[in-house]
Short mmCIF file of C-alpha atoms in Angstrom, two decimals:
data_model
loop_
_atom_site.label_atom_id
_atom_site.label_comp_id
_atom_site.label_asym_id
_atom_site.label_seq_id
_atom_site.Cartn_x
_atom_site.Cartn_y
_atom_site.Cartn_z
CA MET A 17 307.71 221.19 22.06
CA ALA A 18 306.44 220.10 18.71
CA ASN A 19 307.03 216.49 17.56
CA VAL A 20 307.32 215.83 13.78
CA VAL A 21 306.57 212.74 11.66
CA VAL A 22 308.27 212.53 8.26
CA VAL A 23 306.65 210.17 5.78
CA GLY A 24 307.27 209.64 2.06
CA ALA A 25 304.13 210.68 0.18
CA GLN A 26 304.96 208.74 -3.10
CA TRP A 27 306.40 205.44 -3.77
CA GLY A 28 309.63 206.24 -1.82
CA ASP A 29 312.94 207.74 -2.85
CA GLU A 30 311.51 211.22 -2.23
CA GLY A 31 314.65 212.45 -0.55
CA LYS A 32 313.62 211.74 2.98
CA GLY A 33 317.17 211.31 4.27
CA LYS A 34 318.24 214.84 3.32
CA ILE A 35 315.06 216.39 4.82
CA VAL A 36 315.24 214.34 8.09
CA ASP A 37 318.88 215.24 8.42
CA TRP A 38 318.02 218.91 7.88
CA LEU A 39 315.30 218.72 10.40
CA SER A 40 317.44 216.77 12.93
CA GLU A 41 319.48 219.82 13.69
CA ARG A 42 316.29 221.02 15.56
CA ALA A 43 315.40 217.70 17.18
CA ASP A 44 316.76 215.96 20.24
CA VAL A 45 315.58 212.34 19.30
CA ILE A 46 315.26 210.83 15.78
CA ALA A 47 313.34 207.57 15.66
CA ARG A 48 312.85 205.04 12.83
CA PHE A 49 309.42 203.53 13.20
CA GLN A 50 309.00 201.03 10.40
CA GLY A 51 310.58 199.19 7.52
CA GLY A 52 314.01 197.49 7.45
CA HIS A 53 317.26 197.70 5.53
CA ASN A 54 315.60 197.70 2.24
CA ALA A 55 315.09 201.52 2.47
CA GLY A 56 317.99 203.66 1.45
CA HIS A 57 318.79 207.13 2.51
CA THR A 58 321.61 209.26 1.03
CA LEU A 59 323.00 212.14 2.87
CA VAL A 60 325.35 214.74 1.48
CA ILE A 61 326.93 216.77 4.32
CA ASP A 62 329.82 219.20 3.50
CA GLY A 63 330.42 217.28 0.28
CA LYS A 64 330.67 213.93 2.22
CA VAL A 65 328.23 211.22 1.15
CA TYR A 66 326.61 208.91 3.73
CA LYS A 67 324.50 206.01 2.58
CA LEU A 68 322.13 204.62 5.32
CA SER A 69 319.54 201.89 5.08
CA LEU A 70 318.72 200.96 8.64
CA LEU A 71 320.11 203.52 11.01
CA PRO A 72 318.17 206.66 11.55
CA SER A 73 319.36 209.66 9.51
CA GLY A 74 320.12 211.60 12.69
CA ILE A 75 322.96 209.22 13.53
CA VAL A 76 325.43 211.37 11.55
CA ARG A 77 324.79 214.36 13.93
CA GLY A 78 326.45 214.71 17.16
CA GLY A 79 324.55 215.14 20.46
CA LYS A 80 321.38 213.37 19.18
CA LEU A 81 319.67 210.18 20.24
CA SER A 82 318.83 207.81 17.33
CA VAL A 83 316.23 205.12 17.98
CA ILE A 84 315.23 202.03 16.06
CA GLY A 85 311.71 201.31 17.13
CA ASN A 86 309.75 198.12 17.56
CA GLY A 87 307.98 198.75 14.17
CA VAL A 88 311.27 198.18 12.38
CA VAL A 89 312.53 194.60 11.45
CA LEU A 90 316.11 194.37 12.24
CA ASP A 91 318.83 192.50 10.47
CA PRO A 92 321.54 192.16 13.22
CA TRP A 93 324.34 191.31 10.80
CA HIS A 94 323.45 194.36 8.53
CA LEU A 95 323.25 196.53 11.68
CA VAL A 96 326.77 195.70 12.81
CA ALA A 97 328.10 196.12 9.20
CA GLU A 98 326.41 199.60 8.84
CA ILE A 99 327.70 200.73 12.25
CA ALA A 100 331.22 199.70 11.26
CA LYS A 101 330.91 201.45 7.82
CA LEU A 102 329.82 204.72 9.38
CA ARG A 103 332.46 204.61 12.04
CA GLY A 104 334.92 204.30 9.34
CA GLN A 105 333.60 207.54 7.91
CA GLY A 106 334.25 209.15 11.29
CA VAL A 107 330.62 208.90 12.74
CA GLU A 108 330.61 208.19 16.53
CA ILE A 109 328.07 205.54 17.39
CA SER A 110 327.57 203.99 20.94
CA PRO A 111 324.73 203.12 23.19
CA GLU A 112 324.79 206.77 24.27
CA ASN A 113 323.40 207.84 20.94
CA LEU A 114 321.83 204.71 19.52
CA MET A 115 319.04 202.61 21.16
CA ILE A 116 317.16 199.66 19.65
CA ALA A 117 313.71 198.43 20.90
CA GLU A 118 313.89 195.21 22.85
CA ASN A 119 310.77 194.08 21.19
CA ALA A 120 311.95 194.73 17.57
CA PRO A 121 311.67 191.47 15.42
CA LEU A 122 314.82 190.15 13.79
CA ILE A 123 315.48 189.47 10.08
CA LEU A 124 317.39 186.16 9.76
CA PRO A 125 319.17 184.68 6.75
CA ILE A 126 316.25 182.32 6.21
CA HIS A 127 313.98 185.28 5.59
CA GLY A 128 316.20 186.47 2.76
CA GLU A 129 316.29 182.94 1.28
CA LEU A 130 312.57 182.63 1.49
CA ASP A 131 312.04 186.05 -0.08
CA ARG A 132 314.36 185.39 -3.07
CA ALA A 133 312.92 181.87 -3.65
CA ARG A 134 309.41 183.24 -3.88
CA GLU A 135 310.38 186.00 -6.41
CA ALA A 136 312.12 183.23 -8.50
CA GLN A 137 308.99 181.04 -8.71
CA VAL A 138 308.09 180.44 -12.33
CA GLY A 139 304.44 181.35 -13.16
CA VAL A 140 304.02 183.43 -10.12
CA ALA A 141 303.71 187.20 -10.46
CA LYS A 142 306.63 189.08 -9.03
CA ILE A 143 306.07 191.75 -6.26
CA GLY A 144 309.43 193.34 -6.89
CA THR A 145 310.97 193.04 -3.40
CA THR A 146 314.48 193.80 -2.65
CA GLY A 147 315.11 190.14 -1.55
CA ARG A 148 316.29 191.15 1.83
CA GLY A 149 313.68 189.26 3.87
CA ILE A 150 311.67 192.18 5.06
CA GLY A 151 308.30 190.59 4.07
CA PRO A 152 308.93 187.13 5.52
CA ALA A 153 310.18 188.83 8.79
CA TYR A 154 306.96 190.75 9.14
CA GLU A 155 304.94 187.61 8.40
CA ASP A 156 306.74 185.87 11.29
CA LYS A 157 306.03 188.87 13.57
CA VAL A 158 302.23 188.67 13.02
CA GLY A 159 302.33 184.94 12.95
CA ARG A 160 303.74 185.09 16.56
CA ARG A 161 306.81 183.18 15.80
CA ALA A 162 309.41 185.98 15.45
CA ILE A 163 312.71 186.12 17.33
CA ARG A 164 312.96 189.57 18.94
CA VAL A 165 315.90 191.50 20.18
CA ALA A 166 315.24 190.57 23.84
CA ASP A 167 315.22 186.85 23.06
CA LEU A 168 318.97 187.10 22.27
CA GLY A 169 319.69 187.50 25.99
CA ASP A 170 318.45 184.03 27.03
CA ARG A 171 319.72 180.74 25.41
CA ALA A 172 316.75 178.62 26.50
CA THR A 173 314.21 181.27 25.17
CA LEU A 174 316.12 181.57 21.90
CA ALA A 175 316.27 177.93 21.26
CA ALA A 176 312.48 177.65 21.96
CA ARG A 177 311.73 180.54 19.61
CA VAL A 178 314.05 178.99 16.89
CA ASP A 179 312.11 175.69 17.13
CA ARG A 180 308.79 177.36 16.78
CA LEU A 181 310.05 179.36 13.82
CA LEU A 182 311.55 176.40 11.96
CA ALA A 183 308.36 174.24 12.36
CA HIS A 184 306.85 176.80 10.01
CA HIS A 185 309.84 177.63 7.68
CA ASP A 186 310.98 174.04 7.04
CA ALA A 187 307.59 173.19 5.71
CA LEU A 188 307.67 176.21 3.46
CA ARG A 189 311.18 175.41 2.34
CA ARG A 190 310.27 171.80 1.41
CA GLY A 191 307.49 173.17 -0.88
CA LEU A 192 309.99 175.54 -2.56
CA GLY A 193 312.69 172.89 -2.91
CA ILE A 194 315.01 174.43 -0.39
CA ALA A 195 316.94 172.37 2.14
CA PRO A 196 315.90 172.41 5.72
CA VAL A 197 317.47 175.16 8.05
CA ASP A 198 320.67 174.23 9.87
CA ARG A 199 319.15 174.75 13.39
CA ALA A 200 322.51 174.47 15.24
CA GLY A 201 324.18 176.95 12.81
CA LEU A 202 321.37 179.39 13.12
CA ILE A 203 321.50 179.48 16.94
CA ALA A 204 325.29 179.62 16.98
CA ALA A 205 325.21 182.62 14.51
CA LEU A 206 322.62 184.39 16.70
CA GLU A 207 324.56 183.75 19.94
CA GLU A 208 327.69 185.20 18.23
CA ILE A 209 325.97 188.37 17.06
CA ALA A 210 323.93 188.74 20.22
CA PRO A 211 326.24 190.85 22.38
CA GLN A 212 326.83 193.54 19.60
CA VAL A 213 323.02 194.05 19.26
CA LEU A 214 322.09 193.84 23.04
CA ALA A 215 324.61 196.52 23.89
CA TYR A 216 322.06 198.97 22.25
CA ALA A 217 318.73 197.25 23.54
CA GLN A 218 316.40 199.31 25.49
CA PRO A 219 312.67 199.67 26.50
CA VAL A 220 312.33 202.24 23.68
CA TRP A 221 308.65 202.95 24.57
CA LYS A 222 309.81 204.13 28.09
CA VAL A 223 312.71 206.19 26.69
CA MET A 224 310.36 207.88 24.30
CA THR A 225 307.84 208.56 27.08
CA GLU A 226 310.32 210.20 29.26
CA ALA A 227 311.75 212.21 26.45
CA ARG A 228 308.34 213.62 25.61
CA ARG A 229 307.66 214.41 29.31
CA ALA A 230 310.99 216.12 29.47
CA GLY A 231 310.00 218.44 26.55
CA LYS A 232 312.40 216.92 23.93
CA ARG A 233 311.71 217.43 20.39
CA ILE A 234 311.07 214.12 18.61
CA LEU A 235 311.40 213.42 14.86
CA PHE A 236 309.72 210.31 13.68
CA GLU A 237 311.34 208.96 10.50
CA GLY A 238 309.64 206.51 8.13
CA ALA A 239 310.97 204.46 5.25
CA GLN A 240 309.61 203.80 1.86
CA GLY A 241 306.63 205.85 0.78
CA ALA A 242 302.81 205.89 1.53
CA LEU A 243 301.97 204.26 -1.82
CA LEU A 244 303.80 201.24 -0.60
CA ASP A 245 301.68 200.98 2.61
CA ILE A 246 300.45 197.52 3.14
CA ASP A 247 296.87 198.90 3.53
CA PHE A 248 296.70 202.04 1.48
CA GLY A 249 299.32 201.32 -1.15
CA THR A 250 299.14 199.72 -4.67
CA TYR A 251 298.57 196.29 -3.18
CA PRO A 252 299.97 193.66 -3.66
CA PHE A 253 302.97 195.71 -5.08
CA VAL A 254 303.74 197.16 -1.54
CA THR A 255 305.97 196.77 1.46
CA SER A 256 304.94 194.58 4.32
CA SER A 257 304.33 197.28 6.95
CA ASN A 258 302.29 200.44 7.55
CA VAL A 259 304.12 203.34 6.13
CA ILE A 260 301.69 206.17 6.68
CA ALA A 261 302.06 208.55 9.66
CA GLY A 262 299.73 206.61 12.00
CA GLN A 263 302.36 204.00 12.23
CA ALA A 264 304.70 206.50 13.92
CA ALA A 265 302.99 206.08 17.26
CA THR A 266 302.71 202.28 17.18
CA GLY A 267 306.20 201.81 15.76
CA VAL A 268 307.96 203.25 18.80
CA GLY A 269 305.35 202.73 21.51
CA ILE A 270 304.11 206.32 22.10
CA GLY A 271 300.57 207.61 21.93
CA PRO A 272 299.23 209.29 18.79
CA GLY A 273 298.81 212.49 20.88
CA ALA A 274 302.58 212.87 20.80
CA ILE A 275 302.37 213.75 17.06
CA ASP A 276 302.08 217.62 16.33
CA PHE A 277 303.03 217.94 12.66
CA VAL A 278 303.20 215.44 9.68
CA LEU A 279 305.48 216.40 7.04
CA GLY A 280 305.09 214.63 3.64
CA ILE A 281 308.14 214.38 1.41
CA VAL A 282 307.19 214.77 -2.24
CA LYS A 283 309.49 214.68 -5.34
CA ALA A 284 308.74 217.29 -8.03
CA TYR A 285 308.02 214.51 -10.37
CA THR A 286 307.11 210.75 -9.65
CA THR A 287 309.31 207.64 -9.50
CA ARG A 288 308.85 204.03 -8.35
CA VAL A 289 311.00 200.90 -8.09
CA GLY A 290 309.85 197.41 -9.07
CA GLU A 291 306.51 196.12 -10.27
CA GLY A 292 303.02 197.60 -9.97
CA PRO A 293 300.76 200.26 -11.57
CA PHE A 294 302.12 203.75 -12.32
CA PRO A 295 299.56 205.85 -14.26
CA ALA A 296 301.87 208.79 -15.00
CA GLU A 297 304.92 206.70 -16.03
CA LEU A 298 306.97 207.95 -19.11
CA THR A 299 308.75 205.52 -21.38
CA ASP A 300 309.87 208.15 -23.74
CA ALA A 301 312.76 210.69 -23.88
CA ASP A 302 311.30 212.77 -21.19
CA GLY A 303 311.26 209.81 -18.79
CA GLU A 304 314.82 209.07 -19.59
CA ARG A 305 315.80 212.67 -19.05
CA LEU A 306 314.16 212.71 -15.55
CA GLY A 307 315.92 209.51 -14.64
CA THR A 308 319.34 210.65 -15.93
CA ARG A 309 319.08 214.14 -14.30
CA GLY A 310 317.68 212.91 -11.04
CA HIS A 311 320.18 210.02 -10.74
CA GLU A 312 317.28 207.58 -10.23
CA PHE A 313 318.93 204.56 -9.11
CA GLY A 314 318.13 202.78 -5.89
CA THR A 315 320.47 203.54 -2.89
CA VAL A 316 320.19 199.94 -1.66
CA THR A 317 319.75 197.86 -4.75
CA GLY A 318 321.06 200.14 -7.59
CA ARG A 319 317.91 199.25 -9.48
CA LYS A 320 316.80 201.79 -12.16
CA ARG A 321 313.69 203.66 -11.07
CA ARG A 322 310.78 204.20 -13.42
CA CYS A 323 310.02 207.95 -13.92
CA GLY A 324 307.03 210.00 -14.71
CA TRP A 325 305.35 213.35 -14.42
CA PHE A 326 304.07 214.63 -11.05
CA ASP A 327 300.90 212.79 -10.03
CA ALA A 328 298.81 215.23 -7.98
CA VAL A 329 296.09 212.63 -7.67
CA LEU A 330 298.24 210.18 -5.72
CA VAL A 331 299.88 212.92 -3.57
CA ARG A 332 296.45 214.36 -2.60
CA GLN A 333 295.37 210.82 -1.54
CA THR A 334 298.50 210.17 0.50
CA CYS A 335 298.38 213.50 2.26
CA ALA A 336 294.86 212.63 3.29
CA THR A 337 295.70 209.21 4.66
CA SER A 338 298.72 210.36 6.55
CA GLY A 339 297.08 213.62 7.80
CA VAL A 340 299.99 215.54 6.19
CA LYS A 341 300.11 219.25 7.33
CA GLY A 342 302.72 220.40 5.03
CA ILE A 343 305.10 218.94 2.23
CA ALA A 344 308.67 219.10 1.50
CA LEU A 345 309.05 219.37 -2.16
CA THR A 346 312.42 217.92 -3.32
CA LYS A 347 314.37 217.67 -6.62
CA LEU A 348 312.71 220.71 -8.31
CA ASP A 349 316.06 221.43 -10.01
CA VAL A 350 315.70 218.09 -11.99
CA LEU A 351 312.89 219.88 -13.98
CA ASP A 352 315.25 222.78 -15.09
CA GLY A 353 315.34 223.19 -18.84
CA PHE A 354 312.05 221.50 -19.78
CA GLU A 355 310.13 223.51 -22.22
CA GLN A 356 306.70 222.20 -21.06
CA LEU A 357 305.82 220.22 -17.90
CA ARG A 358 302.87 218.11 -17.13
CA ILE A 359 300.91 217.30 -13.96
CA CYS A 360 298.53 214.40 -13.70
CA VAL A 361 295.22 215.92 -12.39
CA GLY A 362 292.92 212.95 -12.83
CA TYR A 363 292.50 209.55 -14.27
CA ASP A 364 290.43 208.13 -17.09
CA LEU A 365 289.15 204.65 -16.21
CA ASP A 366 287.31 203.20 -19.23
CA GLY A 367 285.85 206.72 -20.04
CA GLN A 368 285.01 207.62 -16.54
CA ARG A 369 286.96 210.57 -14.82
CA LEU A 370 288.36 209.75 -11.33
CA ASP A 371 289.88 212.03 -8.77
CA HIS A 372 291.47 209.14 -6.82
CA LEU A 373 293.25 205.84 -7.48
CA PRO A 374 290.82 203.00 -7.21
CA THR A 375 291.50 200.14 -4.76
CA ALA A 376 291.11 197.19 -7.20
CA ALA A 377 294.45 196.21 -8.80
CA ASN A 378 292.92 195.64 -12.17
CA ALA A 379 291.30 199.07 -12.20
CA GLN A 380 294.50 200.70 -11.14
CA ALA A 381 296.33 199.07 -14.09
CA ARG A 382 293.63 200.51 -16.46
CA CYS A 383 293.87 204.08 -15.20
CA LYS A 384 295.18 206.53 -17.76
CA PRO A 385 296.52 209.95 -16.78
CA VAL A 386 294.61 213.20 -17.44
CA TYR A 387 297.25 215.90 -17.75
CA GLU A 388 297.45 219.62 -17.25
CA GLU A 389 300.34 221.38 -19.10
CA LEU A 390 302.45 224.12 -17.58
CA GLU A 391 305.18 226.32 -19.01
CA GLY A 392 308.73 225.16 -18.05
CA TRP A 393 311.76 227.27 -17.17
CA GLN A 394 315.25 227.52 -18.52
CA GLU A 395 316.94 229.18 -15.61
CA SER A 396 318.64 226.98 -12.97
CA THR A 397 316.92 226.42 -9.59
CA ALA A 398 319.75 224.31 -8.17
CA GLY A 399 320.99 225.66 -4.86
CA ALA A 400 318.18 228.27 -4.47
CA ARG A 401 317.71 229.27 -0.83
CA SER A 402 314.86 231.76 -1.17
CA TRP A 403 311.71 232.19 -3.26
CA ALA A 404 313.32 235.28 -4.95
CA ASP A 405 316.09 232.81 -6.32
CA LEU A 406 313.58 230.86 -8.25
CA PRO A 407 312.25 231.59 -11.85
CA GLY A 408 308.61 232.73 -12.00
CA ALA A 409 307.56 229.72 -13.82
CA ALA A 410 309.03 227.41 -11.10
CA VAL A 411 307.08 229.39 -8.51
CA LYS A 412 303.92 228.89 -10.49
CA TYR A 413 304.59 225.19 -10.78
CA VAL A 414 305.06 224.85 -6.89
CA ARG A 415 301.83 226.91 -6.34
CA ARG A 416 299.79 224.79 -8.72
CA ILE A 417 300.91 221.69 -6.87
CA GLU A 418 299.82 223.08 -3.60
CA GLU A 419 296.28 223.76 -5.10
CA LEU A 420 296.01 220.38 -6.55
CA ILE A 421 297.12 218.36 -3.52
CA GLN A 422 295.18 220.67 -1.14
CA CYS A 423 298.25 220.87 1.13
CA PRO A 424 300.91 223.70 1.36
CA VAL A 425 304.64 223.53 0.92
CA ALA A 426 306.55 223.71 4.14
CA LEU A 427 309.97 223.15 2.74
CA LEU A 428 311.47 223.22 -0.77
CA SER A 429 314.77 221.39 -1.52
CA THR A 430 316.81 222.46 -4.42
CA SER A 431 319.81 220.11 -4.24
CA PRO A 432 321.11 217.20 -2.21
CA GLU A 433 323.08 219.70 -0.11
CA ARG A 434 321.63 220.11 3.43
CA ASP A 435 321.51 223.94 3.31
CA ASP A 436 320.02 224.32 -0.07
CA THR A 437 316.50 224.40 1.41
CA ILE A 438 313.81 227.08 1.48
CA LEU A 439 311.87 227.01 4.73
CA VAL A 440 308.27 228.30 4.40
CA THR A 441 306.79 226.72 7.60
CA ASP A 442 308.80 225.44 10.58
CA PRO A 443 307.36 221.92 11.40
CA PHE A 444 308.85 222.21 14.90
CA ALA A 445 307.09 225.59 15.63
CA ASP A 446 304.87 225.21 18.72
#
């Protein structure tokens, strides 16, 4: 059976939640492989809205196994709160349908404190983080001082891990003018939350291997977008993990040979949250119109998203770095009613034409978009479920995007509703 990786191919907020939920009907296992609770997914199912930020999107479906892999940084208090919230909406969650990797590193309150203190420093350029401690938690992971899920099960190990962690963090906190960590309070809080987390802890790599051998269909779910990848994104205005499809294997402990299809989620225009370069950004009435019609506010933070025309240069680049075989194009209906549309087809860097985004941050900031104009459409595309339902100009727009990004459209989403989706290529087809 085919296994599918879903990645955002822009700066996040592309509509991954709806697409993953739509695909999860065909999957047996849905696995989150990176990120933390800074990534928001909004699902609309039968008129009911579910807002997720840590749990895999498949959790709202019965009879599926949802997995949080070792590539995710886990805030245990947020996990418990999100589970309680979804249960309040009638979603059944138990160790039978949710598993957490024993080797997943934890986000602690001290990580959020450090994150926010850094962003508040005077004279230091802001990254634009959500302040939820994701970056500092990943730093501790690679610094070999993280507390992991399995550590919660042994008091002596937990105390030793905390001591190693605080030897680093207390020094940082002194430099930032923050009081030292209350060691006893931190250990007590972890011991209190431990049973609620350990109930879901499993050797996920083993579970995933067995699922694959049994012929189960696996859906790998990423967070954020490829342009926020720590290596291939608009550094340093990026997240603290690898977002591209290659991380799916590492983030759950399964070989890259398990990946059969990479689906890139792409919005029909471009948005980003926070700081950093954005060549096709609009600060005029068209940008406001996109933001208003697209309800462009962060699911987790409520922050207003910056909006711009579709950037084919960036999407072509992310499709290459993630090995995308097909894209799911979302929010096409937001473009309804525009007389003219623009697509960014290249950049002008000090008079030189570029067909990719340069690596150097200063060069990225100087890139100016080169646009191609297309005719808009006045008819509605909202709720379309076949190509025949789309205006001719909308079809031309989609086909032009395919040409420019050198990748075909596999799915086309025309509203937040699950069934308002045009299937072109089945990612799960063998």
